Coordinates of C-alpha atoms (C1' of nucleotides) in Angstrom, one line a residue:
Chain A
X128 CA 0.0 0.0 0.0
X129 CA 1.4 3.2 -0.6
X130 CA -1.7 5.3 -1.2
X131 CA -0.4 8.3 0.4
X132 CA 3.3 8.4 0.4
X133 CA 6.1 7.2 -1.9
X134 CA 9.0 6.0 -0.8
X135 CA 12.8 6.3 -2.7
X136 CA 15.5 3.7 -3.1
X137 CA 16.9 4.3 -0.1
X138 CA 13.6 3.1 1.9
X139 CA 12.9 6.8 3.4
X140 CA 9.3 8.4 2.9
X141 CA 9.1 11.2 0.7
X142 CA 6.2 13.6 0.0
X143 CA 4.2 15.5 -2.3
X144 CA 3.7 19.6 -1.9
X145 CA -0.3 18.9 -1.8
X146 CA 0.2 16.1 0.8
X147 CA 2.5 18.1 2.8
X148 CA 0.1 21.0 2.6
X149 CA -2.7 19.4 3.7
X150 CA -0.4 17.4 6.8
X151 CA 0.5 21.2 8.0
X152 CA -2.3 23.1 7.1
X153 CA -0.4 25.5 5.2
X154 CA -1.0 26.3 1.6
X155 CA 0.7 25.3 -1.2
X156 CA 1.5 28.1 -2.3
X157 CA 2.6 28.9 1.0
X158 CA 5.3 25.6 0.3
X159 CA 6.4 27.1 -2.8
X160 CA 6.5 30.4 -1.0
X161 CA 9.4 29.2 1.3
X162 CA 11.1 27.1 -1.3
X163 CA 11.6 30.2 -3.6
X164 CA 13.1 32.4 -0.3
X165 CA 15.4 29.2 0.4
X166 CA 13.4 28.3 4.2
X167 CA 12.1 25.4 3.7
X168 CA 14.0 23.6 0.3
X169 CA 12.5 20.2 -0.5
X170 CA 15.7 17.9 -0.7
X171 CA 15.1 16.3 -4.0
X172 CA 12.7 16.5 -7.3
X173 CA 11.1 13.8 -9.2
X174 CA 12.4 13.5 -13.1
X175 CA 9.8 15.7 -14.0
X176 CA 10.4 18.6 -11.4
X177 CA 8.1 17.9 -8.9
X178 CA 9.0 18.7 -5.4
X179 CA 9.9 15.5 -3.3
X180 CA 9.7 16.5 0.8
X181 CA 12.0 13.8 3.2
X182 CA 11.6 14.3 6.9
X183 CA 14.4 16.1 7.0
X184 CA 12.2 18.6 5.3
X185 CA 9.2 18.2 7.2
X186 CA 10.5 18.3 10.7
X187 CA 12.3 22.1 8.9
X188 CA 8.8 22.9 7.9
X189 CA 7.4 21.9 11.4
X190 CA 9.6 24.2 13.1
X191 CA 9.3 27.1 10.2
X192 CA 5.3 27.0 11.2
X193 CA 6.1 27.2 15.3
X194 CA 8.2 29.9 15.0
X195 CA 6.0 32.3 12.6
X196 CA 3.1 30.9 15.5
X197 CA 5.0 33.1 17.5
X198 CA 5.2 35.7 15.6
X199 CA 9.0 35.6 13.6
X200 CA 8.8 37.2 10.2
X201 CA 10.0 34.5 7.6
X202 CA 13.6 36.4 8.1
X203 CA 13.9 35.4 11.5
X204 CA 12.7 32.4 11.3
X205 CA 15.7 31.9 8.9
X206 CA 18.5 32.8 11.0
X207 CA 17.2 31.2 14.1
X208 CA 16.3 27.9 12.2
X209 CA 20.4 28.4 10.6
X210 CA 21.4 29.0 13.9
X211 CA 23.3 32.2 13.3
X212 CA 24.5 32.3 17.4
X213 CA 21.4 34.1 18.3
X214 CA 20.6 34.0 21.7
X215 CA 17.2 32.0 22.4
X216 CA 16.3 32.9 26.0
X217 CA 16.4 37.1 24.6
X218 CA 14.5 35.8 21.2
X219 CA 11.4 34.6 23.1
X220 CA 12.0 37.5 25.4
X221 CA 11.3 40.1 23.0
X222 CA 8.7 38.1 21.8
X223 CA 7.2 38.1 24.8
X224 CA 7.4 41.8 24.8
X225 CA 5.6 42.3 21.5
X226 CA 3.1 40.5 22.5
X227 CA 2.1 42.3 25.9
X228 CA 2.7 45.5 23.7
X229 CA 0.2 44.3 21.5
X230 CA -2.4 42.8 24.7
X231 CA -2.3 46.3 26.1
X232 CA -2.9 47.9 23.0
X233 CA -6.0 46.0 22.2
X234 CA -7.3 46.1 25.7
X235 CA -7.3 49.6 25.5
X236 CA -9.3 49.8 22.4
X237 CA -11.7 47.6 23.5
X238 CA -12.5 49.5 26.9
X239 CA -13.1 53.0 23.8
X240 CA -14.9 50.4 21.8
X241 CA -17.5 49.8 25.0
X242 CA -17.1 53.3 25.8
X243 CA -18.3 54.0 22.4
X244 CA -21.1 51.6 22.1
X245 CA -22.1 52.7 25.5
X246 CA -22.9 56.5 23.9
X247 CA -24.0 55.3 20.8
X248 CA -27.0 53.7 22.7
X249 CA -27.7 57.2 24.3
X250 CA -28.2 58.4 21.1
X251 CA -31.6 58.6 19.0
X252 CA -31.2 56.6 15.3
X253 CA -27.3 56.9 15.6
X254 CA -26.5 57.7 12.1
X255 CA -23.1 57.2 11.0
X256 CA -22.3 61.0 11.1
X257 CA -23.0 61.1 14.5
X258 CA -21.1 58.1 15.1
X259 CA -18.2 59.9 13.8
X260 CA -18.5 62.9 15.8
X261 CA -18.9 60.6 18.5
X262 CA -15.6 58.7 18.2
X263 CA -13.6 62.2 17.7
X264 CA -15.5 63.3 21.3
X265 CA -13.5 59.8 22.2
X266 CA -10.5 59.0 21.0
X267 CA -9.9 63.4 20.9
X268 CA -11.7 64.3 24.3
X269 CA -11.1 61.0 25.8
X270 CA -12.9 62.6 29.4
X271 CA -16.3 62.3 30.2
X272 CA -19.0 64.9 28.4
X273 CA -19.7 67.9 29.8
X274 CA -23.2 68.6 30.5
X275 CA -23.7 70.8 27.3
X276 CA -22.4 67.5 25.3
X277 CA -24.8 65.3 27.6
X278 CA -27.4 68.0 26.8
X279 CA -27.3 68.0 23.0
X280 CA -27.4 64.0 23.0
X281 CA -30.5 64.3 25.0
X282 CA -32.2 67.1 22.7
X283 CA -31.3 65.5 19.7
X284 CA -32.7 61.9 21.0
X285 CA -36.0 63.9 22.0
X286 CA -35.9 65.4 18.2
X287 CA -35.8 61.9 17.1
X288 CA -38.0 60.5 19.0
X289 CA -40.9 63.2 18.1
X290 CA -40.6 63.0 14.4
X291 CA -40.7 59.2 14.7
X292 CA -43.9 56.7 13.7
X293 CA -44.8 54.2 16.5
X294 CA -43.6 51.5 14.4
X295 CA -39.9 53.2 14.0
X296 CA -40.3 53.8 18.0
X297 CA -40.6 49.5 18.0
X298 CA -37.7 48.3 15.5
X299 CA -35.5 51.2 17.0
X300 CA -36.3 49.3 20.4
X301 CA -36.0 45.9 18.8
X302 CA -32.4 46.8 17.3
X303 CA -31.3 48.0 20.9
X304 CA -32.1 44.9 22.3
X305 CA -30.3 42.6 19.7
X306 CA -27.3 44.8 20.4
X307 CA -27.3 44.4 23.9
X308 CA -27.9 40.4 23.6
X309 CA -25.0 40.3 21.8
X310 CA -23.0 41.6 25.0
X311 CA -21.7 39.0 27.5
X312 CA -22.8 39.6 31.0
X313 CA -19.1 41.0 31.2
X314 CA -19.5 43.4 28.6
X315 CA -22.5 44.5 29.8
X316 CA -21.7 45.4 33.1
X317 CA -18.4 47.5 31.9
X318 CA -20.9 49.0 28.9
X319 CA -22.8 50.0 32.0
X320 CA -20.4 51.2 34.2
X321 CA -18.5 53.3 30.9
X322 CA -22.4 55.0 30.5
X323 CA -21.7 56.0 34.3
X324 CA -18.6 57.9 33.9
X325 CA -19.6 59.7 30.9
X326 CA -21.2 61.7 33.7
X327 CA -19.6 64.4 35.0
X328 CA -18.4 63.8 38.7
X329 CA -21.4 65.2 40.8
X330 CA -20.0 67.4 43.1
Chain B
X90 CA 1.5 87.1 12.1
X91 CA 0.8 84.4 9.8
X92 CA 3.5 82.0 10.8
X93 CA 2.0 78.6 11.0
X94 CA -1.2 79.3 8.7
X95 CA -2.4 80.9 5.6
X96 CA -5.7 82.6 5.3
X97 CA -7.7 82.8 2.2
X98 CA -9.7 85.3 0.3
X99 CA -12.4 84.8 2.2
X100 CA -10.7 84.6 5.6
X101 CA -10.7 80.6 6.3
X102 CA -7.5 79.0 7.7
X103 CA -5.6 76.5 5.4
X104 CA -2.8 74.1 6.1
X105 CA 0.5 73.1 4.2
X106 CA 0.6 69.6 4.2
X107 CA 4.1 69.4 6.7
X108 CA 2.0 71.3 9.2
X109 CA -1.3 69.1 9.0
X110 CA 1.4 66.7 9.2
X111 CA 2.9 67.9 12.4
X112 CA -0.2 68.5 14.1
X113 CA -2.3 65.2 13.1
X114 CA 1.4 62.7 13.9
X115 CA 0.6 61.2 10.4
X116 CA 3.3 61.2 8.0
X117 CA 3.4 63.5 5.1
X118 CA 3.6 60.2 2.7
X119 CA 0.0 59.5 4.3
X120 CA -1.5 62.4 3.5
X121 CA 0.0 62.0 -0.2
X122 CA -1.5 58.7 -0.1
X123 CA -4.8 59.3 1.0
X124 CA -5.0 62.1 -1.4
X125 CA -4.2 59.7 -4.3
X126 CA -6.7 57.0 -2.7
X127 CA -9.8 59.8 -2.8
X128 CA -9.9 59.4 1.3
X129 CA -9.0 62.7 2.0
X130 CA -8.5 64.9 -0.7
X131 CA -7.6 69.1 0.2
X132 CA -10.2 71.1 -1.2
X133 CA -7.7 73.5 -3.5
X134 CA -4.4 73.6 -4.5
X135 CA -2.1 77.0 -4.3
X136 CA -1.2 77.8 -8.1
X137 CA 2.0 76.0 -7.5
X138 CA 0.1 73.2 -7.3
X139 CA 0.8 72.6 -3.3
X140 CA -2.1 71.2 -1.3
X141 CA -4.3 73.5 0.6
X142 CA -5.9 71.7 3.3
X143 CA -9.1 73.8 4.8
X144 CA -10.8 72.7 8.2
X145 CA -13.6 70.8 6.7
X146 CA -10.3 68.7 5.1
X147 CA -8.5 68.5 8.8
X148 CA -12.5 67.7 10.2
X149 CA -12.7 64.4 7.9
X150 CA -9.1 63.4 8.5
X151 CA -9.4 63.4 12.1
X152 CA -12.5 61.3 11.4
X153 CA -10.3 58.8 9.2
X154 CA -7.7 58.7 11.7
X155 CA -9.9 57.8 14.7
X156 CA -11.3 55.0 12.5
X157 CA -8.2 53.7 11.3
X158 CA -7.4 53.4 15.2
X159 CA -10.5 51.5 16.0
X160 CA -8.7 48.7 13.6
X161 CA -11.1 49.4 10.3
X162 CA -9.2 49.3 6.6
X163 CA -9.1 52.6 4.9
X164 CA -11.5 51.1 2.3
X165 CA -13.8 51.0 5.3
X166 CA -13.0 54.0 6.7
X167 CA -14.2 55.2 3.5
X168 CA -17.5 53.7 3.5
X169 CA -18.1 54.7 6.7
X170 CA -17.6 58.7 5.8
X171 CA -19.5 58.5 2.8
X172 CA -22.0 56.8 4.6
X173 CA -23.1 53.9 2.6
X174 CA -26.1 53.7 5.4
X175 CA -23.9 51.3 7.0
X176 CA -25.0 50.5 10.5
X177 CA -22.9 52.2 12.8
X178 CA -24.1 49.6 16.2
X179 CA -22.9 46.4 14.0
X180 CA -19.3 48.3 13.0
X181 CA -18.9 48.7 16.6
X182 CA -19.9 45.1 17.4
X183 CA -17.8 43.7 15.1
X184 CA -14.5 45.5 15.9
X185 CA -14.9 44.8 19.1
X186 CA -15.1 40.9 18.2
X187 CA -12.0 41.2 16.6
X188 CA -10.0 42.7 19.3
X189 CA -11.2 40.6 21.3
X190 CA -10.3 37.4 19.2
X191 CA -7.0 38.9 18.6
X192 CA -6.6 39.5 22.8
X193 CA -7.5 35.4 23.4
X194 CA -4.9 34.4 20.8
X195 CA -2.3 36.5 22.1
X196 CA -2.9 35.6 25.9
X197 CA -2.5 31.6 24.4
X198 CA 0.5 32.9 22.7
X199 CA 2.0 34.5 26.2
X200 CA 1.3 31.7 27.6
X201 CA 3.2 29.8 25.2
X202 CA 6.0 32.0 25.5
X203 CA 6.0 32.0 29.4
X204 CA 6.5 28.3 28.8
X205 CA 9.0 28.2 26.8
X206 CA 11.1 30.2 29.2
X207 CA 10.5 28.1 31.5
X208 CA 11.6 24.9 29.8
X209 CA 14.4 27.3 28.4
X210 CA 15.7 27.4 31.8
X211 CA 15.6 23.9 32.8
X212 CA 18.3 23.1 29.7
X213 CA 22.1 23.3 30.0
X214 CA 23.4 26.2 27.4
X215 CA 19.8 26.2 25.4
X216 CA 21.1 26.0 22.0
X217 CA 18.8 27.2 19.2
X218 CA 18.2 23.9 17.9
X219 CA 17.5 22.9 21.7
X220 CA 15.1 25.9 21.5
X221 CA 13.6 24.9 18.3
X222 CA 13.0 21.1 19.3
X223 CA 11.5 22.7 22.7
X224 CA 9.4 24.6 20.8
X225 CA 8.5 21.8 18.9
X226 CA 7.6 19.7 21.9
X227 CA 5.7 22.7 23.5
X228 CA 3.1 23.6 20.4
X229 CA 2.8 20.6 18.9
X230 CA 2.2 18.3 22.3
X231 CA 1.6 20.2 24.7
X232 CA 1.3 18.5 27.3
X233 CA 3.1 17.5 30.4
X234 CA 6.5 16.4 29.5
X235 CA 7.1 12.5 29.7
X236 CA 9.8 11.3 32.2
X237 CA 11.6 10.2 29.5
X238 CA 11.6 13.4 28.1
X239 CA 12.8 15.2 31.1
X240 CA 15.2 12.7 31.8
X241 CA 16.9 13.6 28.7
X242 CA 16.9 17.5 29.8
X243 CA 18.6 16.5 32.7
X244 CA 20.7 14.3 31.3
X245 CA 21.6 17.1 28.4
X246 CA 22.1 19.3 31.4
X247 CA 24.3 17.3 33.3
X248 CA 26.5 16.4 30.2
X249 CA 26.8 20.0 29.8
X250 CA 27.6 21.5 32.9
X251 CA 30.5 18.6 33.3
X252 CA 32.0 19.8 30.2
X253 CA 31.9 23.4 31.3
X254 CA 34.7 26.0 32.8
X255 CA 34.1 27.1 36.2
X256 CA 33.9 30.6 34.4
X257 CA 31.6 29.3 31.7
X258 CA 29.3 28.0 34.3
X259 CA 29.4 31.5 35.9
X260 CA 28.7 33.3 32.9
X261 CA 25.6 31.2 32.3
X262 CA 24.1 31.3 36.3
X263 CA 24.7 35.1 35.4
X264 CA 22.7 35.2 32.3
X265 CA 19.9 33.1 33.8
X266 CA 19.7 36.0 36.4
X267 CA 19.4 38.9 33.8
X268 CA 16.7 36.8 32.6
X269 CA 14.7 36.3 35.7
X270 CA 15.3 40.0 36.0
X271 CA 13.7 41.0 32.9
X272 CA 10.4 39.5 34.3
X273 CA 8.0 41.2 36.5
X274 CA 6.3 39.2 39.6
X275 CA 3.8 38.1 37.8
X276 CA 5.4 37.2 35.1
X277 CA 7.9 35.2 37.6
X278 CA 4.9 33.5 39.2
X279 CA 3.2 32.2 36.0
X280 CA 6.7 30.9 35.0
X281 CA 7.2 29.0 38.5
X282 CA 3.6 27.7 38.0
X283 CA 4.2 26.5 34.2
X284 CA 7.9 24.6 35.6
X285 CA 5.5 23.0 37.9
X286 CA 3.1 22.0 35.8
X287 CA 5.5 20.5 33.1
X288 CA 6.2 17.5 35.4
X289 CA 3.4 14.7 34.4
X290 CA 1.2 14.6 37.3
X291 CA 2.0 12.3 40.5
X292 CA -0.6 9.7 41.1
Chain C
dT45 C1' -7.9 8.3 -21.9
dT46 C1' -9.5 11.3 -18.2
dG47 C1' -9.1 14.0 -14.1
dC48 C1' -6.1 15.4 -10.7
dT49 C1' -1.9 17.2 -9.2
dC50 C1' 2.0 19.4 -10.2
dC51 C1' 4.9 23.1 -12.6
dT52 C1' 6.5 28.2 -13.7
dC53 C1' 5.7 32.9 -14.6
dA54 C1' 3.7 37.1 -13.1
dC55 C1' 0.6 40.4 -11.4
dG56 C1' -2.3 41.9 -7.2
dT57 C1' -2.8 43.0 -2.2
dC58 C1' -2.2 46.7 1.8
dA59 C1' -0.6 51.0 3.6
dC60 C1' 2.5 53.3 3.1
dG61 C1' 8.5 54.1 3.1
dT62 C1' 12.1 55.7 0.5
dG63 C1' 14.7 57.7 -2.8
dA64 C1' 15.2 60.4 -7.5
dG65 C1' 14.9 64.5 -9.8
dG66 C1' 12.9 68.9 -10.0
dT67 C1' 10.3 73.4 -8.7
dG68 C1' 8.0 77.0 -5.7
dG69 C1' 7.9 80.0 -1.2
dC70 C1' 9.6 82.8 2.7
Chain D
dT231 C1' 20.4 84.0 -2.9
dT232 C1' 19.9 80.1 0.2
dG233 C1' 17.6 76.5 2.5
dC234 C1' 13.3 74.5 3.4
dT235 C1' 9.1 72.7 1.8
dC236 C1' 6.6 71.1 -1.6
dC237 C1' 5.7 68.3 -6.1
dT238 C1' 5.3 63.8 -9.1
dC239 C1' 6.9 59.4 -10.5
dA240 C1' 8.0 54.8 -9.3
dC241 C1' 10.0 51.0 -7.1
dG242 C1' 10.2 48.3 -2.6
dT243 C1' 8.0 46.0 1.5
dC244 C1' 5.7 41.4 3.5
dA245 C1' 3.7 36.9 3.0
dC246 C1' 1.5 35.1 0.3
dG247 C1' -3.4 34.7 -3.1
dT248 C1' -4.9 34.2 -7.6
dG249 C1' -5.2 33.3 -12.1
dA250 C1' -2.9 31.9 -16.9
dG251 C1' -1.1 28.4 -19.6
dG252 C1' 1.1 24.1 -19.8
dT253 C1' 2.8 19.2 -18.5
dG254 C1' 3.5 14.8 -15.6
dG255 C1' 1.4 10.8 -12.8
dC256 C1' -2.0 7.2 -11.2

DNA sequence: TTGCTCCTCACGTCACGTGAGGTGGC
DNA sequence: TTGCTCCTCACGTCACGTGAGGTGGC
């Protein structure tokens, strides 16, 4: 049987780019990709030039894939898998750095992401423009509104509300609620407590 | 004094493109770029042809800029400023799915990484190739080492450490400690936990 | 013999960075 | 007059994706 494999004179598996691919989970492309930079170089080719992978290969491949998981460009990946002295306790340091960087970062914009959809559900029929403005009172302002601010969101929502049909009144209700069942009991209570220091400190 | 600004014929401020530059912390290149890409486009040009940027131009690029940062593609951030009656609610929603996807995967990955130090530390003089079988061992099993497998760290370790200088073994007991020292508490406590929980479990 | 897999170009993507070579503005 | 700022090409980056057009293998 050698339905998925072929195996040379010299007894030793060898394998195809597709089965490789689909071993991995990486593309072909994504095989060709690394043979043309010179990271992962398939050891031999059939007479007609297709790519033959031995183990040698795949356990190269293996460790290509582990080290991009951790976020190498294909460059580093090089000269740590070629071993060019680098020192491995500072490599996965830095990582490590890059990635608590990058964990602050986004925990950041997630709290102005609430914070935002927090306001955006004071508003009446948030249209984009006002979403806009909104985001600039965020990201620019980034303290809570003043009561003029807190004021005009309020006037405008009773605007809305006025000029709208009973029926508008409904779905505008309807979409609220889908929006907040798509929160996490989490979410919702930070939503909630964001909405409470958009306040002004009471005095 | 008209040293940072220009004023028109009919009295309105306009920026150069080095000071909207300066004040916004984009690059010039940016502005040139999202000038040829139709994002933000100055709404004259002097007759030499330089850019005249007028506030409802710096209005809709503080706009852009607050959008990029929420993690939306300037093709996006497009559609959200012309207002293709997108739904601002469901942009919010889904940005904040990504961050937060993006948060899990990099918390696995620091964890990962906190690992690896950890094993890192158990080897004698990790080499990178012991780094990249290590890493190897950690994503692709992960699980508790075998005793077989930490027996061959230790022995690795001890055939290392017999082979060393007394000043070679100094040099290495003093880069494990600049190590150690890179890592905050609890960064140091979820390293001693991960060493611990490497060994297979006692029965 | 027929699909399926493989091959090599080669351009496209995304958001700019980086010169090259030249001209206007204070 | 001298820098400084501005201008327009136009190629480079990074890790592949996506055809186009053709050939080998089971």
């Amino acid at each position: 049987m050698d339905a998925d494999g072929q195996f040379g004179g010299d007894g030793r598996r060898s394998w195809r780019i597709g089965q490789l691919a689909e071993a991995t989970g990486v593309s072909v492309r994504t095989l060709r990709h690394y043979d043309e930079i010179g990271l992962v170089v398939p050891s031999s080719r059939n007479p007609a030039g297709h790519r033959r992978y031995l183990e040698t290969d795949v356990r190269r491949l293996h460790q290509a894939i582990a080290l991009r998981g951790f976020g190498l460009s294909l460059a580093e990946v090089r000269t740590v898998l070629d071993d060019a002295g680098s020192d491995p306790g500072g490599l996965l340091r830095r990582q490590l750095d890059q990635v608590e960087d990058r964990i602050q970062h986004d925990q950041r914009l997630r709290r102005t992401l609430l914070r935002a959809l927090g306001v955006l559900d004071l508003m009446a029929e948030p249209s984009v423009s006002q979403l806009v403005e909104l985001i600039e009172v965020i990201t620019v302002i980034d303290r809570p509104l003043t009561p003029e601010q807190l004021e005009e969101l309020a006037e405008g929502r009773r605007r809305m509300v006025e000029q709208l049909s009973p029926e508008q009144l409904q779905e505008m209700s309807r979409q609220r609620e889908r929006l907040m069942d798509q929160l996490d009991p989490d979410e919702l209570a930070e939503l909630n407590r964001n909405r409470a220091s958009l306040m002004p400190p009471t005095p």
